mmCIF file of C-alpha atoms and ligand atoms in Angstrom:
data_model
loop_
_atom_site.group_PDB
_atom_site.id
_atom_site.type_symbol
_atom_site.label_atom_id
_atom_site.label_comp_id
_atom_site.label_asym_id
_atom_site.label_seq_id
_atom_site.Cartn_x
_atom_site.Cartn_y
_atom_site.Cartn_z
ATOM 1 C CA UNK A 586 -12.202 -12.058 14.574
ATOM 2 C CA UNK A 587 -12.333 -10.414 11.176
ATOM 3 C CA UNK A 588 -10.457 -7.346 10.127
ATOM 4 C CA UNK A 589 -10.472 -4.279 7.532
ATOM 5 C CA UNK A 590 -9.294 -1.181 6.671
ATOM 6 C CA UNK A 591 -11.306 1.465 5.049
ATOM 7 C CA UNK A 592 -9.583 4.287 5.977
ATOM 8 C CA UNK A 593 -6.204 5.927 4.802
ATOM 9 C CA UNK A 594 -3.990 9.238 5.574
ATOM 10 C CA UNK A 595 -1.000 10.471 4.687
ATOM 11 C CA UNK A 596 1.674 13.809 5.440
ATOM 12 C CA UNK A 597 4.568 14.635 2.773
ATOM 13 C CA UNK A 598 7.054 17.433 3.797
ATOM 14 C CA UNK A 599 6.726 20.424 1.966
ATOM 15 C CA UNK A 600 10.409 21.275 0.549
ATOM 16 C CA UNK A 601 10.485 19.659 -2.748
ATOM 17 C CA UNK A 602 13.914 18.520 -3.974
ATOM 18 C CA UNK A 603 14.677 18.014 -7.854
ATOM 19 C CA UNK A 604 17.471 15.810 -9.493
ATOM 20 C CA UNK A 605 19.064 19.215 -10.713
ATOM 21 C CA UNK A 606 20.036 19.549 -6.821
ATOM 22 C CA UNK A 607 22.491 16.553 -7.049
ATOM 23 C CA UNK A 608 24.029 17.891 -10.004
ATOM 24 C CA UNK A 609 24.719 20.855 -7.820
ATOM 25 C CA UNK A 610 26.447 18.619 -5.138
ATOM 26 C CA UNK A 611 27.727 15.572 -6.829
ATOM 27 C CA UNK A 612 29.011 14.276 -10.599
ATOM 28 C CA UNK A 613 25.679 12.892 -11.305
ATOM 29 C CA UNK A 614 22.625 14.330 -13.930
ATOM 30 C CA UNK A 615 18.784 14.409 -13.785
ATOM 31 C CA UNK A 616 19.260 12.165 -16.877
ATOM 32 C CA UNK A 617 20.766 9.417 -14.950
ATOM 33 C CA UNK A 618 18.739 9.334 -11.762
ATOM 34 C CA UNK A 619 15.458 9.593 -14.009
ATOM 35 C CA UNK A 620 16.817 6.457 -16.266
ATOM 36 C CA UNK A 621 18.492 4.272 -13.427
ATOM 37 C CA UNK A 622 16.109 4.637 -10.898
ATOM 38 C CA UNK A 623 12.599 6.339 -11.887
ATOM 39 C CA UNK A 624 12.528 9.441 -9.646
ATOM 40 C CA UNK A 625 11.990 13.314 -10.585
ATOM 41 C CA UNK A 626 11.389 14.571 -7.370
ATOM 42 C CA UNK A 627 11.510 14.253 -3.739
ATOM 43 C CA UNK A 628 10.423 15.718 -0.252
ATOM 44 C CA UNK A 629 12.823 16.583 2.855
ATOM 45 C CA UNK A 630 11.334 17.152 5.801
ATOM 46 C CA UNK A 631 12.688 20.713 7.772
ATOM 47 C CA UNK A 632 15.131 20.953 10.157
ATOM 48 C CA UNK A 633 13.082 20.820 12.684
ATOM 49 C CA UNK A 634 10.163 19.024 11.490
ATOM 50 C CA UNK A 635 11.067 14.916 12.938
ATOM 51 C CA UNK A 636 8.996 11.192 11.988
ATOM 52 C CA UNK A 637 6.803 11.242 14.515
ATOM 53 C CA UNK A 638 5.661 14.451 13.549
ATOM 54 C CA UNK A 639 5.027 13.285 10.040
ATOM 55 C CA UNK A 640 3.392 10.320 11.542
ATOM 56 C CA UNK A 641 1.076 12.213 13.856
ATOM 57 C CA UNK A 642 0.204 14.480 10.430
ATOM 58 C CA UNK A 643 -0.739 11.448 8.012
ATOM 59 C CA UNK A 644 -3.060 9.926 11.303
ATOM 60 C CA UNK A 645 -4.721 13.054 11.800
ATOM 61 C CA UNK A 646 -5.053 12.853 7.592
ATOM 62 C CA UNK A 647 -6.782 9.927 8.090
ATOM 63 C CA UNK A 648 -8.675 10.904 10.739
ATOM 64 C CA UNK A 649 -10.587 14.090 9.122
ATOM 65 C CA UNK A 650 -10.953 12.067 5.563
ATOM 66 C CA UNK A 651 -12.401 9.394 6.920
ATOM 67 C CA UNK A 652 -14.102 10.658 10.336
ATOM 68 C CA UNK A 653 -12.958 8.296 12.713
ATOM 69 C CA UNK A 654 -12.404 9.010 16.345
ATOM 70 C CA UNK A 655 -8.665 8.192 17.039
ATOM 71 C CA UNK A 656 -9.261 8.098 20.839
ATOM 72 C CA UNK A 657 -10.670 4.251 20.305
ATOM 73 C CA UNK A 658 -7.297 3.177 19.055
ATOM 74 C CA UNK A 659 -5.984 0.602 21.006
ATOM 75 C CA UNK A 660 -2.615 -0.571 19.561
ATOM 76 C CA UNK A 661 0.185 1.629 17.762
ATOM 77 C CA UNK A 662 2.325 0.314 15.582
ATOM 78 C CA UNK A 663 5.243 2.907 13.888
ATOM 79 C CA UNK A 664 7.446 1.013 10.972
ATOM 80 C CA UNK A 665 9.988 3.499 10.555
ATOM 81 C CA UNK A 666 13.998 3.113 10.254
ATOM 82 C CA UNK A 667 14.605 6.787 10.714
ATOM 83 C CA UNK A 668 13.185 7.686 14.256
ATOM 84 C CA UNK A 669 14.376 10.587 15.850
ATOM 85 C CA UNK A 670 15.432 8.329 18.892
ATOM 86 C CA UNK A 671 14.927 4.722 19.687
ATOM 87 C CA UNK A 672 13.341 5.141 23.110
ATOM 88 C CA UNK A 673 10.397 6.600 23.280
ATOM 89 C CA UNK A 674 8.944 5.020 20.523
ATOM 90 C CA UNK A 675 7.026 6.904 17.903
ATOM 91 C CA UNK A 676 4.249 5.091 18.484
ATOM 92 C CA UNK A 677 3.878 6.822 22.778
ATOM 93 C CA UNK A 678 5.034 9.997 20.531
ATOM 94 C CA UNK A 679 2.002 10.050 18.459
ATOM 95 C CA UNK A 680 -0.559 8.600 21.316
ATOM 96 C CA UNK A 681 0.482 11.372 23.056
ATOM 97 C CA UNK A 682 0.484 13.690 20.223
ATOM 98 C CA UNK A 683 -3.159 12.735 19.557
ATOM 99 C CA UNK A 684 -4.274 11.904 22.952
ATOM 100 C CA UNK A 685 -5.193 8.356 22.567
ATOM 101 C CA UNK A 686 -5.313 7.443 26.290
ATOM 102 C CA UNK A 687 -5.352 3.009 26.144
ATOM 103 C CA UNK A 688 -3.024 2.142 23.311
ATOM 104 C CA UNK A 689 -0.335 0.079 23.799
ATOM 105 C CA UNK A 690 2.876 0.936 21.145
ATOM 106 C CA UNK A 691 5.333 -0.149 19.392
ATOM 107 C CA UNK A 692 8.004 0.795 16.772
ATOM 108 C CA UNK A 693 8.862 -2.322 14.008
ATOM 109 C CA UNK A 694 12.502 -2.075 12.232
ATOM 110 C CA UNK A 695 11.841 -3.977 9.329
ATOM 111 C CA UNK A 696 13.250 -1.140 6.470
ATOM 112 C CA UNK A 697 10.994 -1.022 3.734
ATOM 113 C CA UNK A 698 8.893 -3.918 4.735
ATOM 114 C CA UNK A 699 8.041 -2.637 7.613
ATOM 115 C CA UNK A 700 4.683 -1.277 7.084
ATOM 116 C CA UNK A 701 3.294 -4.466 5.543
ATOM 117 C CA UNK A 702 4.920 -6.270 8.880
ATOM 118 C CA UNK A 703 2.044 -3.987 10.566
ATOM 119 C CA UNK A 704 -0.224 -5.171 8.924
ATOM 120 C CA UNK A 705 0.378 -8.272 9.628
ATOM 121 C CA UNK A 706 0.952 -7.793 13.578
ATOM 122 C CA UNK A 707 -2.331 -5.601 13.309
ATOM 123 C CA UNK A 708 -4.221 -8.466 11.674
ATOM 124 C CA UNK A 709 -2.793 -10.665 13.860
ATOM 125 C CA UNK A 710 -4.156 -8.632 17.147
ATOM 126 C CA UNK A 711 -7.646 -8.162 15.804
ATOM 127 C CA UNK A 712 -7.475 -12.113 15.447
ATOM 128 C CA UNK A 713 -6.399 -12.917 18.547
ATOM 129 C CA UNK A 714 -9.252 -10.998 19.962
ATOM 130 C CA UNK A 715 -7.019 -8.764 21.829
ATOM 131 C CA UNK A 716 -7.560 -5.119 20.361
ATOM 132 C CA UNK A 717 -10.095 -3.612 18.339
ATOM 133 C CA UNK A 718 -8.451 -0.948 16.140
ATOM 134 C CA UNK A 719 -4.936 -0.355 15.677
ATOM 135 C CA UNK A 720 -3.428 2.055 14.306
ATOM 136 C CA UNK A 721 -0.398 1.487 11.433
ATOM 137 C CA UNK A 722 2.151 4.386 10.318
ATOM 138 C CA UNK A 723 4.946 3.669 7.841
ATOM 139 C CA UNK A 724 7.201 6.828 8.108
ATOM 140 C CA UNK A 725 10.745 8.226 6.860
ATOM 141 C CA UNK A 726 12.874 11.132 7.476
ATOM 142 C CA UNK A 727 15.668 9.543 5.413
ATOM 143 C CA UNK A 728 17.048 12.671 4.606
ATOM 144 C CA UNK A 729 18.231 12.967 7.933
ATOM 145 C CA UNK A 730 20.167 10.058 7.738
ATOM 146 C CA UNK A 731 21.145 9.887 3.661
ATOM 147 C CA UNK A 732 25.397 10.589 3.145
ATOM 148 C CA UNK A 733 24.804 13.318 1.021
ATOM 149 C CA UNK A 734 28.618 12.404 -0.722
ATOM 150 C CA UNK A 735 27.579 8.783 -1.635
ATOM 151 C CA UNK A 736 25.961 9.825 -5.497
ATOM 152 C CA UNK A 737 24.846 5.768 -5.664
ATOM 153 C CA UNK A 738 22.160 6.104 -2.391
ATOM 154 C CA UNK A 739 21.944 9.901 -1.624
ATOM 155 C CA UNK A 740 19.841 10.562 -5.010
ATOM 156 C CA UNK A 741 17.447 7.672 -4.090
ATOM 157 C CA UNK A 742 15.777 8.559 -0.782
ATOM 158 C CA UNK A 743 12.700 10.874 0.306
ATOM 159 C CA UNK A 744 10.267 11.647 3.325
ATOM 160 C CA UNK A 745 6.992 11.011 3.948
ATOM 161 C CA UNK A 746 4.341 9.024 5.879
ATOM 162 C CA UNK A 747 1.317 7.020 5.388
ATOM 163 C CA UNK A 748 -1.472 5.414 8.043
ATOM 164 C CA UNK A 749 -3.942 3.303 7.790
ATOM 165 C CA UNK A 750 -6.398 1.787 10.428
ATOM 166 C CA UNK A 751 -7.000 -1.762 10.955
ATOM 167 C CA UNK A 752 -10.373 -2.915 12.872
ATOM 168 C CA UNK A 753 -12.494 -5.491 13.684
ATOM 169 C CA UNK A 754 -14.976 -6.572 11.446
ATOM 170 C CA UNK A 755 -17.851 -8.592 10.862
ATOM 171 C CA UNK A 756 -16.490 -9.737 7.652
ATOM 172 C CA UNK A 757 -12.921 -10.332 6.775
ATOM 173 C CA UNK A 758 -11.000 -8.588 4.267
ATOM 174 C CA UNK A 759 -7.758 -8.766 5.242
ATOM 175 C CA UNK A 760 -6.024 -12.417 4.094
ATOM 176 C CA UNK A 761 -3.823 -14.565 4.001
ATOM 177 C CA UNK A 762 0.579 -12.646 4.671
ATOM 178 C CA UNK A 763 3.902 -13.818 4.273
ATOM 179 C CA UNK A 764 7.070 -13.015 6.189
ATOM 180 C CA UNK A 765 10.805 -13.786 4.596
ATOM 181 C CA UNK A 766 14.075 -12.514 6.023
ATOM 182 C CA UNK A 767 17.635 -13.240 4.830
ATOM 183 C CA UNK A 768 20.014 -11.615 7.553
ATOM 184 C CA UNK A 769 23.383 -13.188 5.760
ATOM 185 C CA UNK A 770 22.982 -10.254 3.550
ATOM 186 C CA UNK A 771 22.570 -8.110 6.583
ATOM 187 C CA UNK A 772 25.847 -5.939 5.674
ATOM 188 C CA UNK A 773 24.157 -5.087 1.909
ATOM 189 C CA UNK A 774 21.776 -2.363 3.628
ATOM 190 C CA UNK A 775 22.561 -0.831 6.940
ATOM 191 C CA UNK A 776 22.772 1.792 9.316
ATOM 192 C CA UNK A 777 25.428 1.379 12.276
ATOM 193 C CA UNK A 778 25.731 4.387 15.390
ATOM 194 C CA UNK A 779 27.769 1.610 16.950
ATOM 195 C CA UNK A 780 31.094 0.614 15.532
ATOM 196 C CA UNK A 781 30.463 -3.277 15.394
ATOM 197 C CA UNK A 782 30.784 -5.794 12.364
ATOM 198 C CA UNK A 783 27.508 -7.221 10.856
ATOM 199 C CA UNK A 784 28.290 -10.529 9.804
ATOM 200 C CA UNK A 785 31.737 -10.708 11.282
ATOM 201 C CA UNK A 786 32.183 -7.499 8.149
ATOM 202 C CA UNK A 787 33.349 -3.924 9.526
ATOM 203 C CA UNK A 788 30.888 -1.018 9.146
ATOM 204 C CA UNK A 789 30.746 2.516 8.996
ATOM 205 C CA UNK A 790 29.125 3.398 12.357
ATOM 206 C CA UNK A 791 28.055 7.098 11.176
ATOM 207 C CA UNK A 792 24.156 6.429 12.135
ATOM 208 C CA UNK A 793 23.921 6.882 7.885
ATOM 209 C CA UNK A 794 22.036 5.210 5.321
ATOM 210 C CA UNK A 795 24.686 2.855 3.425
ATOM 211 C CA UNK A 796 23.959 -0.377 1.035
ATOM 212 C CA UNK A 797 25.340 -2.341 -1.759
ATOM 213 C CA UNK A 798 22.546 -1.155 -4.241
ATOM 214 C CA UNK A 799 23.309 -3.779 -7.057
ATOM 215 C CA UNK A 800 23.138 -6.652 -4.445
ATOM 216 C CA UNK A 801 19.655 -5.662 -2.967
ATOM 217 C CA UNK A 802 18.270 -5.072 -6.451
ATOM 218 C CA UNK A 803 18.925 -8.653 -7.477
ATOM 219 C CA UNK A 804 18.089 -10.133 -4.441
ATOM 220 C CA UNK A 805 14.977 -7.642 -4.399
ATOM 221 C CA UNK A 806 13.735 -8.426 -7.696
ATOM 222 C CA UNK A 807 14.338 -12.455 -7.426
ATOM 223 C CA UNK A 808 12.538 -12.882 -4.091
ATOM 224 C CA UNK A 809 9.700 -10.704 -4.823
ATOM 225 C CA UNK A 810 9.272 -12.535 -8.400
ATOM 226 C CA UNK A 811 8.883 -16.082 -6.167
ATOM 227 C CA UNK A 812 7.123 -14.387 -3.058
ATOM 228 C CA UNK A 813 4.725 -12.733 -5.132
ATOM 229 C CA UNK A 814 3.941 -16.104 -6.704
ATOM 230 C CA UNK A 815 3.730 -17.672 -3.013
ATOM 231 C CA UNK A 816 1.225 -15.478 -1.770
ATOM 232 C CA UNK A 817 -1.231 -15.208 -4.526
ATOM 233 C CA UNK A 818 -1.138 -19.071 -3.856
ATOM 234 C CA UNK A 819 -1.408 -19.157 -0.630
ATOM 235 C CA UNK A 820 -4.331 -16.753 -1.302
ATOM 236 C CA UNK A 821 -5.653 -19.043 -3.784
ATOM 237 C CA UNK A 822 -5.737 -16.710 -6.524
ATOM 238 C CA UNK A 823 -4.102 -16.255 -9.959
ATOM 239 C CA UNK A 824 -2.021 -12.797 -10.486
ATOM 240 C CA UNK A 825 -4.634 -12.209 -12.829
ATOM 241 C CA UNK A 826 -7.522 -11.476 -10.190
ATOM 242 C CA UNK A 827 -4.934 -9.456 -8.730
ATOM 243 C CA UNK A 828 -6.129 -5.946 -9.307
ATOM 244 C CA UNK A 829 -3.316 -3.485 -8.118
ATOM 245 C CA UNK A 830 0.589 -5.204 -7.293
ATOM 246 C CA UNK A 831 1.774 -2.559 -4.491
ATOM 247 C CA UNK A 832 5.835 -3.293 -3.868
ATOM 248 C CA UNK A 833 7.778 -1.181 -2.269
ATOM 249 C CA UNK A 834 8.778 1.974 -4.158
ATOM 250 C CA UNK A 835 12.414 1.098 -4.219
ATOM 251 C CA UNK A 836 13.518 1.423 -8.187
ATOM 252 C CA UNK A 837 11.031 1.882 -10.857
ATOM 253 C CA UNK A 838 13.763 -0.908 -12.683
ATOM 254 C CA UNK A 839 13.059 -2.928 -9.441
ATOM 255 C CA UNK A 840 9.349 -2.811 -10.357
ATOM 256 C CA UNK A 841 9.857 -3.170 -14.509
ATOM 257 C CA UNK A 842 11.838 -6.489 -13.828
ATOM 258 C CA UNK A 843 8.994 -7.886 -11.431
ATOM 259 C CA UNK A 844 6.441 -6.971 -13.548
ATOM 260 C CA UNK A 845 8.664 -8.642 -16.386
ATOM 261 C CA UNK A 846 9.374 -11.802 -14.400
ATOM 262 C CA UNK A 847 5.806 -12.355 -13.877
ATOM 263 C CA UNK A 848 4.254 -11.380 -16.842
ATOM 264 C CA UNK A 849 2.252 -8.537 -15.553
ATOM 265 C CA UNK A 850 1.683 -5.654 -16.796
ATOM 266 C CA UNK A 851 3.384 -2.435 -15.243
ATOM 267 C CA UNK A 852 0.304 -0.414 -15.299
ATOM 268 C CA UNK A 853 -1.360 -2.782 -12.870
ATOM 269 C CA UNK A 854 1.526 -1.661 -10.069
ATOM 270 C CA UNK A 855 0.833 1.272 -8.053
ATOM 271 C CA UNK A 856 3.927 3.686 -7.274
ATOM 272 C CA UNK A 857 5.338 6.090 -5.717
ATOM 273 C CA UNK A 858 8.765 6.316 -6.865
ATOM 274 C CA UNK A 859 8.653 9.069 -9.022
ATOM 275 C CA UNK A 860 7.064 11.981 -7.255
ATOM 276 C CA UNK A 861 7.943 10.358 -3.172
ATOM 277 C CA UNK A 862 11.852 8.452 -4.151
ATOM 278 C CA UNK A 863 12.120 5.774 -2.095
ATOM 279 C CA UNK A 864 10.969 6.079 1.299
ATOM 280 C CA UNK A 865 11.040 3.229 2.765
ATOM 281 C CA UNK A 866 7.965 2.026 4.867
ATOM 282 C CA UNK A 867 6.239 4.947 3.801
ATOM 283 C CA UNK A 868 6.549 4.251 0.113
ATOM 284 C CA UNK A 869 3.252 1.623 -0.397
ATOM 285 C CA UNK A 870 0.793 3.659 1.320
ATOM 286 C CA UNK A 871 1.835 6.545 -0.327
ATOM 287 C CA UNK A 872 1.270 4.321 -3.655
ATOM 288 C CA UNK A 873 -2.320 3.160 -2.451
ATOM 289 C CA UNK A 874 -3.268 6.456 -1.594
ATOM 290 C CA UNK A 875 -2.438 7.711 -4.595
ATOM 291 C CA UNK A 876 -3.674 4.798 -6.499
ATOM 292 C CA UNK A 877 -6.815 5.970 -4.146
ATOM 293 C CA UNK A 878 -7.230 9.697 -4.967
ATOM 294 C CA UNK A 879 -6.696 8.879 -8.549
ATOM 295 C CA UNK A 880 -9.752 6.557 -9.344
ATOM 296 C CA UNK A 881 -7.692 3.857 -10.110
ATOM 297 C CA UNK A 882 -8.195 1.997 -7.120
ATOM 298 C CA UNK A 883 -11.838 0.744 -6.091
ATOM 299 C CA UNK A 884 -13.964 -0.464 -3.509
ATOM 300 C CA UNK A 885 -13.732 -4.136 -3.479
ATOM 301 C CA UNK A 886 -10.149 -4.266 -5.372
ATOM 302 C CA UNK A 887 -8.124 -7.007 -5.084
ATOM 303 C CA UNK A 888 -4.556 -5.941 -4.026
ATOM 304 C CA UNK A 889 -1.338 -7.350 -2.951
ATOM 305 C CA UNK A 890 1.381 -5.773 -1.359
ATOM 306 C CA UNK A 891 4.888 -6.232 -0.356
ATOM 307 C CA UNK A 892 7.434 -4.881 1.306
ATOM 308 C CA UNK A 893 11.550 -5.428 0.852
ATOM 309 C CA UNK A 894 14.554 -3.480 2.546
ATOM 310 C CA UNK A 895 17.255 -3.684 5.023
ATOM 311 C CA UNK A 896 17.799 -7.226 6.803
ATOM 312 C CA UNK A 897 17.456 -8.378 4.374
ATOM 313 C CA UNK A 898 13.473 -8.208 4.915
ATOM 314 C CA UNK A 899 10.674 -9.117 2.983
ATOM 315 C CA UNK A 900 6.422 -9.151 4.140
ATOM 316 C CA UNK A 901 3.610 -9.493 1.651
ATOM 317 C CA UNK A 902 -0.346 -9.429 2.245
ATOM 318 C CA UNK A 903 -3.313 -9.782 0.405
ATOM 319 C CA UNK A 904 -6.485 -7.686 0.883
ATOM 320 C CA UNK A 905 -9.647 -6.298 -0.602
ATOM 321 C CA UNK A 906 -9.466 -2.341 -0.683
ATOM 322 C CA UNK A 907 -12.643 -1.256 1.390
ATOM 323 C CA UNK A 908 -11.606 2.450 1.206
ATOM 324 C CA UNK A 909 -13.446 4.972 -0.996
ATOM 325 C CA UNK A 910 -12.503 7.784 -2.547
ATOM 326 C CA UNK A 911 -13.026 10.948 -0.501
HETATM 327 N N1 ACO B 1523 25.070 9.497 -10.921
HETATM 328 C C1 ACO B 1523 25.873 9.103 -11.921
HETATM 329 N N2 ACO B 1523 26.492 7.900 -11.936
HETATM 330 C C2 ACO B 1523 26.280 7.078 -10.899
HETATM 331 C C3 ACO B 1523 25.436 7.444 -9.805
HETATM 332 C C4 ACO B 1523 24.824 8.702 -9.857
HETATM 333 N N3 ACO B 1523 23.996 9.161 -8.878
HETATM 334 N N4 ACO B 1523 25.411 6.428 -8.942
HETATM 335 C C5 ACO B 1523 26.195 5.455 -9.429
HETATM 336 N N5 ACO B 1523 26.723 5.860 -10.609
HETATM 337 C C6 ACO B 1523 27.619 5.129 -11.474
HETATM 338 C C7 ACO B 1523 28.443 4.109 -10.760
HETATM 339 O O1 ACO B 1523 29.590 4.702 -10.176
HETATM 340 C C8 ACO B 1523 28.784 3.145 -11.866
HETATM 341 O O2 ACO B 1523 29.862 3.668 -12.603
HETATM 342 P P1 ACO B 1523 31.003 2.682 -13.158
HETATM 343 O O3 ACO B 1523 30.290 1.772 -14.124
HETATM 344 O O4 ACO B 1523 31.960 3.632 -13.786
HETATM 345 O O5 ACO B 1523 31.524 1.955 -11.955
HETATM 346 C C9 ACO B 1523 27.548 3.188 -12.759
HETATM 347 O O6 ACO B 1523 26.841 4.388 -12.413
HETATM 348 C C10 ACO B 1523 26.615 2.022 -12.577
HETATM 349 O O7 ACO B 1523 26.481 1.747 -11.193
HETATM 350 P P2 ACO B 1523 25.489 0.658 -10.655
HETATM 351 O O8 ACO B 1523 25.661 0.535 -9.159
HETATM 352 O O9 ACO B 1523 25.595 -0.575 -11.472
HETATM 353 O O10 ACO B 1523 24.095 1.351 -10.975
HETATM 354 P P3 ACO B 1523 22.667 0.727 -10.927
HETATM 355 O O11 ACO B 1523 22.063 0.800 -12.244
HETATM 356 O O12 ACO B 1523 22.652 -0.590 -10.187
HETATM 357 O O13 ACO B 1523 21.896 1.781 -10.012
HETATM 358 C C11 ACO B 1523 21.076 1.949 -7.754
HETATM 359 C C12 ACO B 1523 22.303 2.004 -8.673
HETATM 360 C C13 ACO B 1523 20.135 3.058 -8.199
HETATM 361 C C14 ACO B 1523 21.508 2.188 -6.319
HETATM 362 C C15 ACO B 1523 20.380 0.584 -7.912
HETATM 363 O O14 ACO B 1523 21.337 -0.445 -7.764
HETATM 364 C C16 ACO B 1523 19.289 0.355 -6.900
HETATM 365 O O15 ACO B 1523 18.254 1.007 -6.955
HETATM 366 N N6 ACO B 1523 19.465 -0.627 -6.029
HETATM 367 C C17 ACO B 1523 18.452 -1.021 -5.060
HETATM 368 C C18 ACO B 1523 18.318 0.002 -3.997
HETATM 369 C C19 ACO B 1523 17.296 -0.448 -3.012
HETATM 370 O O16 ACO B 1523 16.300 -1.073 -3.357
HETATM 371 N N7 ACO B 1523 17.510 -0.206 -1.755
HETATM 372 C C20 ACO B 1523 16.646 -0.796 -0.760
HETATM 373 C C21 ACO B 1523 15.777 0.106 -0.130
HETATM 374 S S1 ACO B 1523 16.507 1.381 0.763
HETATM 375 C C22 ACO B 1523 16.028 1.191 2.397
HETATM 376 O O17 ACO B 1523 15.836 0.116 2.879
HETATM 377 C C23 ACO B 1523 15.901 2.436 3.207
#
């Protein structure tokens, strides 16, 4: 069975947060956070405003774009590593949210790679011959769990969701994916509630956001140069019929060095680090919407994206975009 998407939502919080609010909290300027890591602004959800209401917000964004009937979904898959509890899922949140009676849900904790591992389960569903139309929501509310007195994370992270529906098609335009993981570096990103060593290495068990940024942006920018490579072969195609590169929004640097590494120019990678900071498994459909709404991105594109955070974790796919403009 064949798959596609042609359909895309998202929800982004409305309190918008400048760099000029760090310099009000920490030693730190909007010169260095713009320089080091690409970012000018950010969005927090409110207080009382949670993921899987941001979820439910970019499905039903989807939904009245595109005009399709959500009550046919029949898988949901959340990628999210700031839930506002473990059990329920978000995924029974927003089928109950938006009344979708048979879908069976699930939550993936894959960080930042975690929407592009939805894909990939979604894919793999439609193939299998199991489910018809699932639905796929990368979402953050990292500034619920950011230390607001660490200046080298707390300036990086944002909220925000994206969804996208995968279906059964006639023809296939969903390819070939690519799944990497690395958990010896499993203490370089985490967040502990529970006070037990990762890798035989103590952690801070404050249910907070903590990593060793310069470790994850070489390992980040090393295996994406090589994994990018990988999957445009295992695609058969040359990064040249590559239309659009869609990594995850981590550090605009992060994205300069791939681009570098592979000889690519940086205006053929679609972002969201500047406007969004990084957030996580929402940040590449955030990017492809935008790349969307702004014309760059057509029916029939070829893109490739990929996905990198806490595990360590890495997914990539290849696809032809099938969703217009609206
Ligand atoms: N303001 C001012 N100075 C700062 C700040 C700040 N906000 N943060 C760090 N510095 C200082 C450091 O203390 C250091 O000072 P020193 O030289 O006196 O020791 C100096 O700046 C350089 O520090 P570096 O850590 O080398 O800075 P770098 O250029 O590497 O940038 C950053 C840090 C932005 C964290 C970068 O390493 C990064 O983006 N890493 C990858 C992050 C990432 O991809 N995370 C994964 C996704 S997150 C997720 O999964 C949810």
């Amino acid at each position: 069975m064949n798959a596609i998407i042609d359909s895309i939502g998202i929800y982004v919080p409305e309190k918008k947060v400048d760099n000029h609010y760090f310099e009000s909290i920490l030693d730190t300027s909007d010169e260095w956070i713009r320089t080091r890591t690409g970012i000018n602004t950010r969005f927090y959800a409110a207080e009382n405003e949670y993921t899987s209401d941001l979820c439910v917000k970019a499905a039903q964004n989807l939904s009245d774009k595109y005009n399709k009937d959500l009550s046919q979904v029949d898988f949901i898959i959340v990628a999210t590593t700031s839930g506002e509890q473990v059990m329920p899922s978000m995924a029974t949140r927003v089928q109950t949210a938006l009344n979708i009676p048979n879908a069976g849900c699930i939550d993936v904790y894959a960080a930042c790679a975690g929407f592009v591992y939805g894909i990939i389960l979604a894919k793999g569903l439609i193939a299998a011959g199991t489910h018809k139309k699932v639905l796929v929501i990368g979402a953050e509310t990292l500034s619920k769990i950011t230390d607001f007195t660490d200046r080298t994370s707390c300036i990086l992270f944002g909220d925000g969701a994206g969804a996208v529906l995968v279906e059964a098609s006639n023809e296939n335009y969903i390819f070939e994916g690519l799944t990497e993981s690395d958990g010896s570096h499993g203490k370089d990103l985490y967040l502990s509630y529970q006070n037990v060593p990762v890798n035989g290495e103590e952690v801070i068990a404050d249910n907070k956001l903590h990593q060793n940024g310069r470790v994850v942006f070489k390992w980040a920018v090393t295996t994406l140069i090589k994994k990018i490579e990988e999957l445009a072969g295992k695609n058969h195609l040359k990064l040249e019929d590559i239309d659009w590169f869609v990594p995850h929004s981590a550090n605009i640097r992060i994205l300069e060095s791939i681009c570098e590494g592979l000889n690519i120019p940086m205006d053929k990678c679609l972002e969201s680090i500047r406007n969004y900071g990084n957030t996580s498994a929402a940040s590449i459909p955030l990017a492809w919407y935008n790349g969307i709404e702004s014309g760059k991105v057509k029916v029939d594109d070829q893109l490739l994206l990929i996905g990198f955070g806490g595990g360590l974790t890495c997914a990539g796919i290849c696809l032809q975009n099938k969703i217009e403009k609206k």
